[in-house]
PDB file of C-alpha atoms in Angstrom:
ATOM      1  CA  UNK A   1      86.968  20.416  66.085  1.00  0.00           C
ATOM      2  CA  UNK A   2      86.721  24.015  66.802  1.00  0.00           C
ATOM      3  CA  UNK A   3      85.717  24.682  70.560  1.00  0.00           C
ATOM      4  CA  UNK A   4      82.339  26.672  70.597  1.00  0.00           C
ATOM      5  CA  UNK A   5      82.526  30.254  71.764  1.00  0.00           C
ATOM      6  CA  UNK A   6      79.695  31.068  74.409  1.00  0.00           C
ATOM      7  CA  UNK A   7      78.693  34.420  74.727  1.00  0.00           C
ATOM      8  CA  UNK A   8      75.567  35.658  76.794  1.00  0.00           C
ATOM      9  CA  UNK A   9      72.238  35.578  74.980  1.00  0.00           C
ATOM     10  CA  UNK A  10      71.149  38.788  73.428  1.00  0.00           C
ATOM     11  CA  UNK A  11      69.374  40.605  75.810  1.00  0.00           C
ATOM     12  CA  UNK A  12      68.239  44.478  75.525  1.00  0.00           C
ATOM     13  CA  UNK A  13      69.195  44.936  79.207  1.00  0.00           C
ATOM     14  CA  UNK A  14      72.512  43.341  79.085  1.00  0.00           C
ATOM     15  CA  UNK A  15      73.889  44.049  75.565  1.00  0.00           C
ATOM     16  CA  UNK A  16      73.549  46.339  72.847  1.00  0.00           C
ATOM     17  CA  UNK A  17      71.219  44.453  70.110  1.00  0.00           C
ATOM     18  CA  UNK A  18      71.248  45.935  66.659  1.00  0.00           C
ATOM     19  CA  UNK A  19      68.174  44.841  64.779  1.00  0.00           C
ATOM     20  CA  UNK A  20      67.597  42.450  63.015  1.00  0.00           C
ATOM     21  CA  UNK A  21      70.778  39.960  63.372  1.00  0.00           C
ATOM     22  CA  UNK A  22      73.575  41.592  64.816  1.00  0.00           C
ATOM     23  CA  UNK A  23      74.507  41.108  68.379  1.00  0.00           C
ATOM     24  CA  UNK A  24      77.375  43.464  70.266  1.00  0.00           C
ATOM     25  CA  UNK A  25      78.687  42.924  73.548  1.00  0.00           C
ATOM     26  CA  UNK A  26      81.422  44.532  75.445  1.00  0.00           C
ATOM     27  CA  UNK A  27      83.245  43.351  78.549  1.00  0.00           C
ATOM     28  CA  UNK A  28      82.091  46.373  80.531  1.00  0.00           C
ATOM     29  CA  UNK A  29      78.732  44.879  80.900  1.00  0.00           C
ATOM     30  CA  UNK A  30      78.470  44.138  84.501  1.00  0.00           C
ATOM     31  CA  UNK A  31      76.580  40.934  84.380  1.00  0.00           C
ATOM     32  CA  UNK A  32      78.195  39.265  81.040  1.00  0.00           C
ATOM     33  CA  UNK A  33      81.586  41.289  80.918  1.00  0.00           C
ATOM     34  CA  UNK A  34      83.586  38.130  81.912  1.00  0.00           C
ATOM     35  CA  UNK A  35      81.783  35.809  79.462  1.00  0.00           C
ATOM     36  CA  UNK A  36      82.620  38.650  76.801  1.00  0.00           C
ATOM     37  CA  UNK A  37      86.237  38.763  77.542  1.00  0.00           C
ATOM     38  CA  UNK A  38      86.663  34.887  77.449  1.00  0.00           C
ATOM     39  CA  UNK A  39      84.620  34.659  73.995  1.00  0.00           C
ATOM     40  CA  UNK A  40      87.069  37.597  72.745  1.00  0.00           C
ATOM     41  CA  UNK A  41      90.018  35.931  73.847  1.00  0.00           C
ATOM     42  CA  UNK A  42      89.304  32.557  72.733  1.00  0.00           C
ATOM     43  CA  UNK A  43      88.494  33.949  69.055  1.00  0.00           C
ATOM     44  CA  UNK A  44      91.646  35.974  69.190  1.00  0.00           C
ATOM     45  CA  UNK A  45      93.685  33.321  70.128  1.00  0.00           C
ATOM     46  CA  UNK A  46      92.263  30.791  67.721  1.00  0.00           C
ATOM     47  CA  UNK A  47      92.414  33.094  64.853  1.00  0.00           C
ATOM     48  CA  UNK A  48      96.067  34.136  65.819  1.00  0.00           C
ATOM     49  CA  UNK A  49      97.245  30.560  66.369  1.00  0.00           C
ATOM     50  CA  UNK A  50      95.648  29.736  62.862  1.00  0.00           C
ATOM     51  CA  UNK A  51      97.458  32.661  61.077  1.00  0.00           C
ATOM     52  CA  UNK A  52     100.720  32.071  62.722  1.00  0.00           C
ATOM     53  CA  UNK A  53     101.016  35.305  64.718  1.00  0.00           C
ATOM     54  CA  UNK A  54     101.316  33.263  67.852  1.00  0.00           C
ATOM     55  CA  UNK A  55     102.700  29.884  68.495  1.00  0.00           C
ATOM     56  CA  UNK A  56     101.059  27.204  71.218  1.00  0.00           C
ATOM     57  CA  UNK A  57     103.877  28.194  73.900  1.00  0.00           C
ATOM     58  CA  UNK A  58     102.202  31.723  73.691  1.00  0.00           C
ATOM     59  CA  UNK A  59      98.840  30.281  74.984  1.00  0.00           C
ATOM     60  CA  UNK A  60      98.246  29.608  78.795  1.00  0.00           C
ATOM     61  CA  UNK A  61      97.205  26.882  80.680  1.00  0.00           C
ATOM     62  CA  UNK A  62      93.471  27.954  80.097  1.00  0.00           C
ATOM     63  CA  UNK A  63      94.029  28.047  76.145  1.00  0.00           C
ATOM     64  CA  UNK A  64      94.004  31.693  75.841  1.00  0.00           C
ATOM     65  CA  UNK A  65      96.733  34.311  74.745  1.00  0.00           C
ATOM     66  CA  UNK A  66      96.994  36.426  77.602  1.00  0.00           C
ATOM     67  CA  UNK A  67      99.426  39.514  77.497  1.00  0.00           C
ATOM     68  CA  UNK A  68     100.162  42.226  79.807  1.00  0.00           C
ATOM     69  CA  UNK A  69      97.613  44.443  78.432  1.00  0.00           C
ATOM     70  CA  UNK A  70      94.614  41.969  79.319  1.00  0.00           C
ATOM     71  CA  UNK A  71      93.821  43.743  82.881  1.00  0.00           C
ATOM     72  CA  UNK A  72      93.566  47.116  81.320  1.00  0.00           C
ATOM     73  CA  UNK A  73      91.483  46.319  78.105  1.00  0.00           C
ATOM     74  CA  UNK A  74      87.966  46.530  77.321  1.00  0.00           C
ATOM     75  CA  UNK A  75      86.737  43.685  74.824  1.00  0.00           C
ATOM     76  CA  UNK A  76      84.046  43.907  72.200  1.00  0.00           C
ATOM     77  CA  UNK A  77      82.509  40.445  70.604  1.00  0.00           C
ATOM     78  CA  UNK A  78      79.996  41.036  67.571  1.00  0.00           C
ATOM     79  CA  UNK A  79      78.068  37.998  66.259  1.00  0.00           C
ATOM     80  CA  UNK A  80      75.426  37.986  63.017  1.00  0.00           C
ATOM     81  CA  UNK A  81      74.565  34.913  60.924  1.00  0.00           C
ATOM     82  CA  UNK A  82      77.408  34.357  59.123  1.00  0.00           C
ATOM     83  CA  UNK A  83      80.573  35.660  61.300  1.00  0.00           C
ATOM     84  CA  UNK A  84      81.724  36.594  64.641  1.00  0.00           C
ATOM     85  CA  UNK A  85      84.492  39.435  65.409  1.00  0.00           C
ATOM     86  CA  UNK A  86      86.395  40.620  68.347  1.00  0.00           C
ATOM     87  CA  UNK A  87      88.527  43.185  69.283  1.00  0.00           C
ATOM     88  CA  UNK A  88      90.010  45.161  72.380  1.00  0.00           C
ATOM     89  CA  UNK A  89      90.780  48.737  73.567  1.00  0.00           C
ATOM     90  CA  UNK A  90      93.869  48.856  75.420  1.00  0.00           C
ATOM     91  CA  UNK A  91      93.620  51.887  78.201  1.00  0.00           C
ATOM     92  CA  UNK A  92      97.024  53.777  78.808  1.00  0.00           C
ATOM     93  CA  UNK A  93      98.063  53.667  82.330  1.00  0.00           C
ATOM     94  CA  UNK A  94      98.772  56.828  84.372  1.00  0.00           C
ATOM     95  CA  UNK A  95     102.238  56.522  85.039  1.00  0.00           C
ATOM     96  CA  UNK A  96     103.401  56.074  81.651  1.00  0.00           C
ATOM     97  CA  UNK A  97     100.661  57.802  79.603  1.00  0.00           C
ATOM     98  CA  UNK A  98     100.627  57.035  75.833  1.00  0.00           C
ATOM     99  CA  UNK A  99     103.882  55.441  76.485  1.00  0.00           C
ATOM    100  CA  UNK A 100     102.121  52.281  77.964  1.00  0.00           C
ATOM    101  CA  UNK A 101     100.576  51.253  75.150  1.00  0.00           C
ATOM    102  CA  UNK A 102     102.333  49.018  72.744  1.00  0.00           C
ATOM    103  CA  UNK A 103     102.228  50.991  69.597  1.00  0.00           C
ATOM    104  CA  UNK A 104     104.062  54.073  71.419  1.00  0.00           C
ATOM    105  CA  UNK A 105     106.083  51.797  73.261  1.00  0.00           C
ATOM    106  CA  UNK A 106     107.509  49.374  70.606  1.00  0.00           C
ATOM    107  CA  UNK A 107     107.155  51.480  67.104  1.00  0.00           C
ATOM    108  CA  UNK A 108     108.534  54.663  65.734  1.00  0.00           C
ATOM    109  CA  UNK A 109     105.695  56.862  65.502  1.00  0.00           C
ATOM    110  CA  UNK A 110     105.596  60.294  63.849  1.00  0.00           C
ATOM    111  CA  UNK A 111     104.798  62.721  67.231  1.00  0.00           C
ATOM    112  CA  UNK A 112     103.515  65.676  64.822  1.00  0.00           C
ATOM    113  CA  UNK A 113     100.957  63.271  63.292  1.00  0.00           C
ATOM    114  CA  UNK A 114      99.806  62.093  66.777  1.00  0.00           C
ATOM    115  CA  UNK A 115      99.723  65.563  67.893  1.00  0.00           C
ATOM    116  CA  UNK A 116      97.733  66.702  65.090  1.00  0.00           C
ATOM    117  CA  UNK A 117      95.178  63.809  65.332  1.00  0.00           C
ATOM    118  CA  UNK A 118      94.654  64.075  68.970  1.00  0.00           C
ATOM    119  CA  UNK A 119      93.786  68.085  68.326  1.00  0.00           C
ATOM    120  CA  UNK A 120      96.795  69.179  71.049  1.00  0.00           C
ATOM    121  CA  UNK A 121      99.118  71.526  70.996  1.00  0.00           C
ATOM    122  CA  UNK A 122     101.657  69.289  72.707  1.00  0.00           C
ATOM    123  CA  UNK A 123     101.886  65.390  73.095  1.00  0.00           C
ATOM    124  CA  UNK A 124     102.378  66.247  77.175  1.00  0.00           C
ATOM    125  CA  UNK A 125      98.618  67.509  76.664  1.00  0.00           C
ATOM    126  CA  UNK A 126      97.137  64.116  75.738  1.00  0.00           C
ATOM    127  CA  UNK A 127      95.958  62.513  79.354  1.00  0.00           C
ATOM    128  CA  UNK A 128      96.405  58.939  79.862  1.00  0.00           C
ATOM    129  CA  UNK A 129      92.397  58.520  79.893  1.00  0.00           C
ATOM    130  CA  UNK A 130      92.043  60.274  76.387  1.00  0.00           C
ATOM    131  CA  UNK A 131      94.204  57.494  74.354  1.00  0.00           C
ATOM    132  CA  UNK A 132      93.529  53.922  73.740  1.00  0.00           C
ATOM    133  CA  UNK A 133      94.933  51.585  71.366  1.00  0.00           C
ATOM    134  CA  UNK A 134      92.952  49.186  69.178  1.00  0.00           C
ATOM    135  CA  UNK A 135      94.388  45.880  69.351  1.00  0.00           C
ATOM    136  CA  UNK A 136      93.430  41.997  68.718  1.00  0.00           C
ATOM    137  CA  UNK A 137      91.301  42.178  65.930  1.00  0.00           C
ATOM    138  CA  UNK A 138      89.745  38.681  65.064  1.00  0.00           C
ATOM    139  CA  UNK A 139      87.220  37.395  62.777  1.00  0.00           C
ATOM    140  CA  UNK A 140      85.796  34.237  61.638  1.00  0.00           C
ATOM    141  CA  UNK A 141      83.354  33.100  59.236  1.00  0.00           C
ATOM    142  CA  UNK A 142      80.983  30.102  60.156  1.00  0.00           C
ATOM    143  CA  UNK A 143      78.875  29.777  56.730  1.00  0.00           C
ATOM    144  CA  UNK A 144      81.597  28.150  54.791  1.00  0.00           C
ATOM    145  CA  UNK A 145      82.597  31.504  52.911  1.00  0.00           C
ATOM    146  CA  UNK A 146      79.306  32.285  51.699  1.00  0.00           C
ATOM    147  CA  UNK A 147      77.620  35.932  51.956  1.00  0.00           C
ATOM    148  CA  UNK A 148      74.097  36.203  52.461  1.00  0.00           C
ATOM    149  CA  UNK A 149      74.179  40.124  52.576  1.00  0.00           C
ATOM    150  CA  UNK A 150      74.471  40.503  56.256  1.00  0.00           C
ATOM    151  CA  UNK A 151      75.917  43.704  57.233  1.00  0.00           C
ATOM    152  CA  UNK A 152      79.773  42.697  58.285  1.00  0.00           C
ATOM    153  CA  UNK A 153      80.197  42.158  61.851  1.00  0.00           C
ATOM    154  CA  UNK A 154      83.883  43.785  61.633  1.00  0.00           C
ATOM    155  CA  UNK A 155      82.225  47.151  60.448  1.00  0.00           C
ATOM    156  CA  UNK A 156      79.543  46.612  63.676  1.00  0.00           C
ATOM    157  CA  UNK A 157      82.404  45.943  65.712  1.00  0.00           C
ATOM    158  CA  UNK A 158      84.405  49.011  64.552  1.00  0.00           C
ATOM    159  CA  UNK A 159      81.485  51.597  64.942  1.00  0.00           C
ATOM    160  CA  UNK A 160      80.402  50.351  68.420  1.00  0.00           C
ATOM    161  CA  UNK A 161      84.108  50.772  69.564  1.00  0.00           C
ATOM    162  CA  UNK A 162      84.434  54.501  68.225  1.00  0.00           C
ATOM    163  CA  UNK A 163      80.959  55.115  69.575  1.00  0.00           C
ATOM    164  CA  UNK A 164      82.110  53.879  73.141  1.00  0.00           C
ATOM    165  CA  UNK A 165      85.373  55.341  72.945  1.00  0.00           C
ATOM    166  CA  UNK A 166      84.005  58.959  72.184  1.00  0.00           C
ATOM    167  CA  UNK A 167      81.458  58.629  74.981  1.00  0.00           C
ATOM    168  CA  UNK A 168      84.450  58.204  77.310  1.00  0.00           C
ATOM    169  CA  UNK A 169      86.292  60.987  75.856  1.00  0.00           C
ATOM    170  CA  UNK A 170      88.992  59.622  74.099  1.00  0.00           C
ATOM    171  CA  UNK A 171      90.928  61.850  71.586  1.00  0.00           C
ATOM    172  CA  UNK A 172      93.418  59.283  70.012  1.00  0.00           C
ATOM    173  CA  UNK A 173      93.424  55.841  68.679  1.00  0.00           C
ATOM    174  CA  UNK A 174      96.548  54.119  68.046  1.00  0.00           C
TER     175      UNK A 174
END
C-alpha cells in the first residue's frame, strides 16, 4: 500500500487556491512550508523509485530521497481531483553562481544559448539570485487513469512556478 501524502488544508490565508478544484502549495509558506516540502519529497521519492531513476539505497532513513540541493530548494505541490504533482526550484549559491546548479555543473550546455535566453551580454552578468534550476518533477494519478476533464495539475504546477520565479527576479531557468 502507498503511503498517503499529507499536505495542509486548502486555506486562502496559507496557500494559493485556484477554484474550483486545484490546490497549490509552496514550501515558502511560513506556516505549512515544511509539510509542503515533505509531501513533495515523498511524491518525488515514490515516483522516482517506481520509474527506476533512484534505488532504495538512495533513500534516507525517513524514506525520502535527499540530495545536496534540498536545503536551497523551493518545493511546489499541486493537487486536483485526479492527480498530484510536485517539483522544485533549486537556487544557485553565491560562491559558484550558475555552476552550483546540477545542469550547469554536470552537463554540456551552450553558453551562447544561455546568454541569449537570460538576455545578458556575458554569462558573468547573470547573478546567482537570477538563475534557478527546475528539478524533481513528479506526478501521480489517483483515479485509475480516468480523466474527468480536470485542468492538469502539472500545468498548474509550472504556471505557479514561473509566476513565482518572475516575481523573484529570476532571468533564467535551467
